[in-house]
Short mmCIF file of C-alpha atoms in Angstrom, two decimals:
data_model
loop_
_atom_site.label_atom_id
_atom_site.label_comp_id
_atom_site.label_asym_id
_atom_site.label_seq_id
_atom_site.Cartn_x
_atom_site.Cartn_y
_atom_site.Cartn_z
CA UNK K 5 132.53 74.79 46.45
CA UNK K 6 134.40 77.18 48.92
CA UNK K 7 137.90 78.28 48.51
CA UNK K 8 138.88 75.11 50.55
CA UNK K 9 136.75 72.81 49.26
CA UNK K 10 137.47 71.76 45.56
CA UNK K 11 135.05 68.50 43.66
CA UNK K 12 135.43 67.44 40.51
CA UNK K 13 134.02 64.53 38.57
CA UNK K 14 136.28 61.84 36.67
CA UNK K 15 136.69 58.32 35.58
CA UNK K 16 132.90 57.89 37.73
CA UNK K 17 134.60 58.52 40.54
CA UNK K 18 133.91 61.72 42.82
CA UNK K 19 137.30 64.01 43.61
CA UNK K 20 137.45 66.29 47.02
CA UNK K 21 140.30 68.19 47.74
CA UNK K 22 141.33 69.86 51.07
CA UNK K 23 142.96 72.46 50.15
CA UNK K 24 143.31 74.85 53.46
CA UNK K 25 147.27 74.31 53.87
CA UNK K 26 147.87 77.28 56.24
CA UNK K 27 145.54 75.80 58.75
CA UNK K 28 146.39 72.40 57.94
CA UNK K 29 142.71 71.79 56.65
CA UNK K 30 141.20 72.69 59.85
CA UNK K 31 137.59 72.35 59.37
CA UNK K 32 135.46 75.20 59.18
CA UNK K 33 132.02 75.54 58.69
CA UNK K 34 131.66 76.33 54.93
CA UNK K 35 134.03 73.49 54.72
CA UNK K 36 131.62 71.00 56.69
CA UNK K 37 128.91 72.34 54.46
CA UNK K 38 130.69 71.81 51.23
CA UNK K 39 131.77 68.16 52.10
CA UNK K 40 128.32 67.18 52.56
CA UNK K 41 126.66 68.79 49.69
CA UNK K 42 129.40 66.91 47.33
CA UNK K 43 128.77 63.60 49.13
CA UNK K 44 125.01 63.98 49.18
CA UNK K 45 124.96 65.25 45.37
CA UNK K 46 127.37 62.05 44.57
CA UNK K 47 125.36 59.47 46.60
CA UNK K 48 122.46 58.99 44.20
CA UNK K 49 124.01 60.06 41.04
CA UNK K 50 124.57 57.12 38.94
CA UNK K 51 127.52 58.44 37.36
CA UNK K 52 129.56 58.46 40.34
CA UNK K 53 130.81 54.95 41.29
CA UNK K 54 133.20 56.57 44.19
CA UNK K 55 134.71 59.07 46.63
CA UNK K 56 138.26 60.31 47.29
CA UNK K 57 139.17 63.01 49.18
CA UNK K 58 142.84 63.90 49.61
CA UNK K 59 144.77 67.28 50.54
CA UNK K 60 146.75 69.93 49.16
CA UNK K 61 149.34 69.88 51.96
CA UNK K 62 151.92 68.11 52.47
CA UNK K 63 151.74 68.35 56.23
CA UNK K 64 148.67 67.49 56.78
CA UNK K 65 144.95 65.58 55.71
CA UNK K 66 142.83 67.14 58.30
CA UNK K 67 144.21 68.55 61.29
CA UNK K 68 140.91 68.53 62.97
CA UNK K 69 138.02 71.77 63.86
CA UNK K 70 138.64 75.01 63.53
CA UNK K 71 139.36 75.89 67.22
CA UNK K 72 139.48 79.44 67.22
CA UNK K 73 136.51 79.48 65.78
CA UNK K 74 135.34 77.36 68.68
CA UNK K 75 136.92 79.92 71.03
CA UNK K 76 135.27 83.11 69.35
CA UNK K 77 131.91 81.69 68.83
CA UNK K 78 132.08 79.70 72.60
CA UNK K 79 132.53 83.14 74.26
CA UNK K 80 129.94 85.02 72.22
CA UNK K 81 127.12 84.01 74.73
CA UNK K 82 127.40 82.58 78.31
CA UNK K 83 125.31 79.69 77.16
CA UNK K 84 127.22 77.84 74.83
CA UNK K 85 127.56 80.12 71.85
CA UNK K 86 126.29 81.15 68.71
CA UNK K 87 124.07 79.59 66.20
CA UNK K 88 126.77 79.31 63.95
CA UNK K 89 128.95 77.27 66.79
CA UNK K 90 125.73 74.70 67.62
CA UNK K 91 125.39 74.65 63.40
CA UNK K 92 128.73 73.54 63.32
CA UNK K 93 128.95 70.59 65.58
CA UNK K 94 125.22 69.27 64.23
CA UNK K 95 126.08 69.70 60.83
CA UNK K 96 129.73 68.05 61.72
CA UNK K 97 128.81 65.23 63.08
CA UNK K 98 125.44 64.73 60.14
CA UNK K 99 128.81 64.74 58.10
CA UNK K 100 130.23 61.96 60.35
CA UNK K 101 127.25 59.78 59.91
CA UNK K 102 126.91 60.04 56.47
CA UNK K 103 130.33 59.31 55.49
CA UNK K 104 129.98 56.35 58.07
CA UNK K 105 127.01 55.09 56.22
CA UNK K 106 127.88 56.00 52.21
CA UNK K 107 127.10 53.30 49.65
CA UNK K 108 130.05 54.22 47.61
CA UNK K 109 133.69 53.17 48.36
CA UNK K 110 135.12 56.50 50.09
CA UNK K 111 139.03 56.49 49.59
CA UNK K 112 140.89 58.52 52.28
CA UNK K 113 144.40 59.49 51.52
CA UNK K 114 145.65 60.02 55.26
CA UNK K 115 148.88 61.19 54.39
CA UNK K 116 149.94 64.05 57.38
CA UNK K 117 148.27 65.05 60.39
CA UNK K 118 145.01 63.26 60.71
CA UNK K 119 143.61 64.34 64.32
CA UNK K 120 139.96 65.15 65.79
CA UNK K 121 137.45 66.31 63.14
CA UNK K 122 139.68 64.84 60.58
CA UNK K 123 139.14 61.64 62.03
CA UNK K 124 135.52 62.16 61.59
CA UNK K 125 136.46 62.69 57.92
CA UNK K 126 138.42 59.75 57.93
CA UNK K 127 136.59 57.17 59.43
CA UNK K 128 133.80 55.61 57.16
CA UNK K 129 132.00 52.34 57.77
CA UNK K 130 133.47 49.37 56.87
CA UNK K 131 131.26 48.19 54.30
CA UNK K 132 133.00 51.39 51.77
CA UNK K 133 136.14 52.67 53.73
CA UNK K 134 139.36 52.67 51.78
CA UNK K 135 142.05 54.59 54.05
CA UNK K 136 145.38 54.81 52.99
CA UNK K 137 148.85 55.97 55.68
CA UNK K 138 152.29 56.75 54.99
CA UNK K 139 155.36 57.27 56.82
CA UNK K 140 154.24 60.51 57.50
CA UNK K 141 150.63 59.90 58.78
CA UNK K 142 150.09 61.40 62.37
CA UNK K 143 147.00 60.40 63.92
CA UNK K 144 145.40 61.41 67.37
CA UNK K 145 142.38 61.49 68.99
CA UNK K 146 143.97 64.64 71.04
CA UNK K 147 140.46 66.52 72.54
CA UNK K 148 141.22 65.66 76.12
CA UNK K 149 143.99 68.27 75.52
CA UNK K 150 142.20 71.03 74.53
CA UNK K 151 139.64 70.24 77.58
CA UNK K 152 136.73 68.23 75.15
CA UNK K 153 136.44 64.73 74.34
CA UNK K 154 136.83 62.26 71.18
CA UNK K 155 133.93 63.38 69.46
CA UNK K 156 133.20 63.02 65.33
CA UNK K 157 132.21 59.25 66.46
CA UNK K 158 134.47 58.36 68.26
CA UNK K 159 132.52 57.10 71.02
CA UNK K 160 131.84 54.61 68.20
CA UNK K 161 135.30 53.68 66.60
CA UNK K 162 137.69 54.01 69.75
CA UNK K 163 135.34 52.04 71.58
CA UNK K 164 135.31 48.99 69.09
CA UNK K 165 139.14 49.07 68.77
CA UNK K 166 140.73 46.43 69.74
CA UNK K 167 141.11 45.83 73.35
CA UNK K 168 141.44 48.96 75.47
CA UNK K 169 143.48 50.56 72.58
CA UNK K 170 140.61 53.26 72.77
CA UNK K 171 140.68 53.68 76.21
CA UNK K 172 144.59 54.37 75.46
CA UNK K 173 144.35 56.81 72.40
CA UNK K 174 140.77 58.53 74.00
CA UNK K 175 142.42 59.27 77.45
CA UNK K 176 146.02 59.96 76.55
CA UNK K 177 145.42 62.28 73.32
CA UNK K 178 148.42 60.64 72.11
CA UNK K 179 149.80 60.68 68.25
CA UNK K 180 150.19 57.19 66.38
CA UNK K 181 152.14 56.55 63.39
CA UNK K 182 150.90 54.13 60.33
CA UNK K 183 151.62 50.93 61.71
CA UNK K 184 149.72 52.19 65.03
CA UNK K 185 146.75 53.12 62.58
CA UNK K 186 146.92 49.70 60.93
CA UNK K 187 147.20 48.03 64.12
CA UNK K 188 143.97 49.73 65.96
CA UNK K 189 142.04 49.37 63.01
CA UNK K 190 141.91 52.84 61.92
CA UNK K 191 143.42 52.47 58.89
CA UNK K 192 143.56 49.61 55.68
CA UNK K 193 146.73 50.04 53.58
CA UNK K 194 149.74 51.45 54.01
CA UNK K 195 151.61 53.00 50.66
CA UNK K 196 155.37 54.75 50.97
CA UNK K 197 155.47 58.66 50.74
CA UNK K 198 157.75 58.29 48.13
CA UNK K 199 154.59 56.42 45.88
CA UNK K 200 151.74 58.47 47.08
CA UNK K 201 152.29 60.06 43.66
CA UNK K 202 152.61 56.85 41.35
CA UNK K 203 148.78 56.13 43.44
CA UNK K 204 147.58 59.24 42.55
CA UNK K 205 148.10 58.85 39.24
CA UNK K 206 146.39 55.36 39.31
CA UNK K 207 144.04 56.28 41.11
CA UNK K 208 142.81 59.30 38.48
CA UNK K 209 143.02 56.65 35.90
CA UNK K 210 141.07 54.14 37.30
CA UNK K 211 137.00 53.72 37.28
CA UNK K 212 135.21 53.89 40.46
CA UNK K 213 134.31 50.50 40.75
CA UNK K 214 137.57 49.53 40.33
CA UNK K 215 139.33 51.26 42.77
CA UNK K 216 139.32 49.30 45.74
CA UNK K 217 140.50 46.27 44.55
CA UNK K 218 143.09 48.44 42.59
CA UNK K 219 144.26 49.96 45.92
CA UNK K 220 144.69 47.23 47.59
CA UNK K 221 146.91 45.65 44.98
CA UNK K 222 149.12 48.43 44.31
CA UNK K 223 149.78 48.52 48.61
CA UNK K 224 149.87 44.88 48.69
CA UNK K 225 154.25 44.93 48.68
CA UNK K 226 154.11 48.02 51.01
CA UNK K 227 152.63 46.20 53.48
CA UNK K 228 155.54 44.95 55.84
CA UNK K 229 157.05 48.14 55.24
CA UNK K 230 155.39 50.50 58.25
CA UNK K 231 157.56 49.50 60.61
CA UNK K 232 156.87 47.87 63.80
CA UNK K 233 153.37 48.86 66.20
CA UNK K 234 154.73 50.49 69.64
CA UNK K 235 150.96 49.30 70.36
CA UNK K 236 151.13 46.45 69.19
CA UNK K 237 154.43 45.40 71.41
CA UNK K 238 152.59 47.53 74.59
CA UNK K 239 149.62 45.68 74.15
CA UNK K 240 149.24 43.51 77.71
CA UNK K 241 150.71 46.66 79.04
CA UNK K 242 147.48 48.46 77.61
CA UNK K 243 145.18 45.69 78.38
CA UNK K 244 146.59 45.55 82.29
CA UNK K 245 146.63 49.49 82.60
CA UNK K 246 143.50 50.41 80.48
CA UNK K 247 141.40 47.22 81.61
CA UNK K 248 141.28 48.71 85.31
CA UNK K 249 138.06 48.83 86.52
CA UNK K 250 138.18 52.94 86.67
CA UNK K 251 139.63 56.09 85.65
CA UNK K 252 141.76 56.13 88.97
CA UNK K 253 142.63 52.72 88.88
CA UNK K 254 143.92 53.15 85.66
CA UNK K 255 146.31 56.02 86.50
CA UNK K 256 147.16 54.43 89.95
CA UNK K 257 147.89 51.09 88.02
CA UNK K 258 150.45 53.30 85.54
CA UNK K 259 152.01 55.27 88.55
CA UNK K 260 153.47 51.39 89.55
CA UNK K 261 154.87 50.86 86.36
CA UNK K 262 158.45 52.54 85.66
CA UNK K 263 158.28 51.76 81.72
CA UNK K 264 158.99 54.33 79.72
CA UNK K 265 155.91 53.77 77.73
CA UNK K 266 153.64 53.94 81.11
CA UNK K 267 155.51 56.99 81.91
CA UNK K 268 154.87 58.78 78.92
CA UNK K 269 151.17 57.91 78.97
CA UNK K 270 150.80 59.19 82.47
CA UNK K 271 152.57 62.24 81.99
CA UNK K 272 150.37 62.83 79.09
CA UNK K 273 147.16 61.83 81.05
CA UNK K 274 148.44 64.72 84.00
CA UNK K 275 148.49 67.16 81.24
CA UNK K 276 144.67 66.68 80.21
CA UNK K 277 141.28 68.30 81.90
CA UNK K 278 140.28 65.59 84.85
CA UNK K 279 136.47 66.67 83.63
CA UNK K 280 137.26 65.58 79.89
CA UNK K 281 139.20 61.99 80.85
CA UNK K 282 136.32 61.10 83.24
CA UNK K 283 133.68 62.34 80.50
CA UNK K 284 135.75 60.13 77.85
CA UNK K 285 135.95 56.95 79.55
CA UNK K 286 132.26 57.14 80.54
CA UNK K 287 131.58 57.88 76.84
CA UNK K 288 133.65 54.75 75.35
CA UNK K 289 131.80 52.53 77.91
CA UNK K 290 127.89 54.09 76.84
CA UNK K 291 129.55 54.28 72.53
CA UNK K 292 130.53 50.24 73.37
CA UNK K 293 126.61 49.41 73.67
CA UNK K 294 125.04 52.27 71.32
CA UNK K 295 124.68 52.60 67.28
CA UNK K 296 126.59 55.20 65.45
CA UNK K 297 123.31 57.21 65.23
CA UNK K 298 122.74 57.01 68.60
CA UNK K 299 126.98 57.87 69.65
CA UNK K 300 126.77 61.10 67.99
CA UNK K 301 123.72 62.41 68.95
CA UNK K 302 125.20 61.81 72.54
CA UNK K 303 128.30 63.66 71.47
CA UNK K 304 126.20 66.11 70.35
CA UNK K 305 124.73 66.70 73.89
CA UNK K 306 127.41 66.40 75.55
CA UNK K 307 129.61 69.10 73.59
CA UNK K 308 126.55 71.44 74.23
CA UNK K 309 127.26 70.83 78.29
CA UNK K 310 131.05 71.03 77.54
CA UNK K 311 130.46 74.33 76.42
CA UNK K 312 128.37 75.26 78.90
CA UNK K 313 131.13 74.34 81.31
CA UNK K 314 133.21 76.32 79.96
CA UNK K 315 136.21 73.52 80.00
CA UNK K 316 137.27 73.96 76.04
CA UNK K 317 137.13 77.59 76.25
CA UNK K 318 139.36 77.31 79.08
CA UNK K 319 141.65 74.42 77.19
CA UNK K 320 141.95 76.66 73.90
CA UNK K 321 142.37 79.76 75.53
CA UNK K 322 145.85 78.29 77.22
CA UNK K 323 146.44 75.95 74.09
CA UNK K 324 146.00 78.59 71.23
CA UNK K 325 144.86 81.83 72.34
CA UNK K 326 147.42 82.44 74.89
CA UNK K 327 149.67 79.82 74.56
CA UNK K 328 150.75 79.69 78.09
CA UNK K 329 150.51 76.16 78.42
CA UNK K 330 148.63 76.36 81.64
CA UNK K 331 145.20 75.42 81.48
CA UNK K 332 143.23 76.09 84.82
CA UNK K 333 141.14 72.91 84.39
CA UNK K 334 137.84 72.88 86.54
CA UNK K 335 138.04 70.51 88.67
CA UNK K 336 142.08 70.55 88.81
CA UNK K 337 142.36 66.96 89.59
CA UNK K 338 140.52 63.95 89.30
CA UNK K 339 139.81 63.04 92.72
CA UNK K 340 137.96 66.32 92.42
CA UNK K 341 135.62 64.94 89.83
CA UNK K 342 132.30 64.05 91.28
CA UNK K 343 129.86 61.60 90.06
CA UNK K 344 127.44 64.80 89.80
CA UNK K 345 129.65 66.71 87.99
CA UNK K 346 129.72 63.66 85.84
CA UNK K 347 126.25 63.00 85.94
CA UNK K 348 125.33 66.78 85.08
CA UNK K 349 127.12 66.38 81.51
CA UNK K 350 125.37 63.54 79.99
CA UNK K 351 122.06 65.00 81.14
CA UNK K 352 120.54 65.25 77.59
CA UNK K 353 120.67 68.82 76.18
CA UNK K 354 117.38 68.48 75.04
CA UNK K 355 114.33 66.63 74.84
CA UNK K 356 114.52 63.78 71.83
CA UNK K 357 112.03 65.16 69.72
CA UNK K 358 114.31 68.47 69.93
CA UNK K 359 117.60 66.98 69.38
CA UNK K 360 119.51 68.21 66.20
CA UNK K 361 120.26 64.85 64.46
CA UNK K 362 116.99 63.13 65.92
CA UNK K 363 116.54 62.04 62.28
CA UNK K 364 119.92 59.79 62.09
CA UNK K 365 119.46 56.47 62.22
#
């Protein structure tokens, strides 16, 4: 594997380790490349039972794409980049939908950052996911800050949270703790910091097979112990907000409520591109009806006309690059969004018997 990518094969189950720390796992694309040829290798072989994939750091799991790279490769053409840029996001989000669909259990150890493309990496299908948060799990959805949207499927699994909890996390770009994750569905067990090590260990001792059930009984006494959901007490808050009937009802709906919770989502909502919130809501409402084959190859499309735009350039440029803070979002406010504007970036980005991942299904 690459220098950031490390498999190994014991007690039938399959071992990945992130091991990127000064970038806190950021994906690149060797890294996308690796992950899949380890999963793919692992899915038939008989003599894997499993999957885990933890990280090196102690910051972070995944902290999401490599967004540099983004920058670099974004500005290398006016139309959207380089083939190594449109490689990345098709062979990104093939990663997505074969984690989402693997026939093994697939252990996550979310312990850190968790945000964007680590998400992706996060997020299998319920019929093998196994993802475990501490204490010190930070989760986000955060694209709308960079001036993108909640890609890596999450068309798919914000918009089947519960409620308008995806509405929340897609549109604010907001970080969630453990008993957030737990709450909204994004994760299944929650296991102290302080015996992350103790699960390790079982979990290197265990067989394949055994491991979910094994999981699940060594987390079983953690699980009062997150804490309390700040969700979970907002949640008519989030269902009278996020329920509006639009994007502008829903910020004119927080502007009348002085909570401190409201507040903080609205500020955080005046922070993000206008294009990006408008593109994310009208993305959870098409993910809410579509397959996970079909979410992605939209976000596929539609991060080919983001780019195109020009709005993540713009977003990482002021973000990273620069790191004035100041992003000159286009348009600057929402009431400047059109329904064109709208309209022109979920105009497919090519025909369907051109699209990249026309063979998911």
């Amino acid at each position: 594997m690459s220098e950031f990518v490390h498999t190994s094969v014991s007690q039938r189950s399959g071992r990945i380790l992130l091991d990127r720390p000064r970038a806190l796992n950021s994906l690149s694309l060797a890294m996308v490349r690796d992950l899949a040829a380890a999963l793919l290798a692992w899915r038939d072989d008989a003599g894997v039972d499993a999957v885990v994939i933890h990280s090196s750091s102690e910051k972070a799991f995944c902290a999401g794409g490599d967004i540099r790279f983004f920058y670099d490769a974004g500005r290398a053409t006016p139309l959207a980049g380089s083939a190594l840029l449109e490689d990345f996001f098709s062979e990104e989000y093939a990663l997505n939908h074969l984690i989402h669909f693997y026939p093994k259990p697939y252990v996550a150890l979310l312990d850190g950052v968790v945000m964007g493309g680590g998400m992706g990496v996060a997020q299998a299908g319920p019929d093998s996911r196994v993802r475990v948060v501490t204490e010190r799990t930070k989760m986000a959805m955060p694209e709308v800050n960079i001036g993108l949207f909640p890609d890596v499927g999450g068309s798919y699994f914000l918009s089947r949270a519960p409620g308008r909890l995806g509405q929340y996390l897609g549109l604010t770009g907001l970080t969630i703790g453990a008993a957030d994750a737990l709450h909204a569905g994004l994760a299944d067990h929650f296991v102290p910091q302080a015996q992350m090590a103790a699960l390790t260990a079982l979990i290197a001792a265990t067989p394949g097979a055994q491991l979910r059930a094994v999981i699940a009984e060594f987390a079983a006494p953690f699980a009062g112990r997150q804490g309390d959901s700040a969700l979970a007490r907002q949640g008519a808050a989030i269902e009278r907000h996020f329920g509006a009937a639009s994007l502008a009802a829903v910020v004119a709906s927080l502007a009348t409520d002085e909570s401190e919770f409201a507040q903080k989502a609205l500020a955080a909502m005046a922070q993000r591109s206008p294009l990006m919130m408008a593109a994310t809501w009208e993305l959870l409402r098409r993910g809410a009806g579509l397959g996970v084959a079909d979410c992605l190859r939209m976000e596929r499309s539609l991060v080919r006309r983001n780019f195109e735009h020009g709005e993540v350039l713009e977003g990482v440029r002021a973000l990273v690059i620069d790191k004035d803070n100041a992003p000159r979002w286009s348009p600057p406010t929402l009431a400047e969004v059109t329904p064109d504007m709208l309209a022109a970036l979920f105009e497919p980005a090519w025909p369907a018997h051109a699209h990249p991942l026309r063979d998911l299904v």
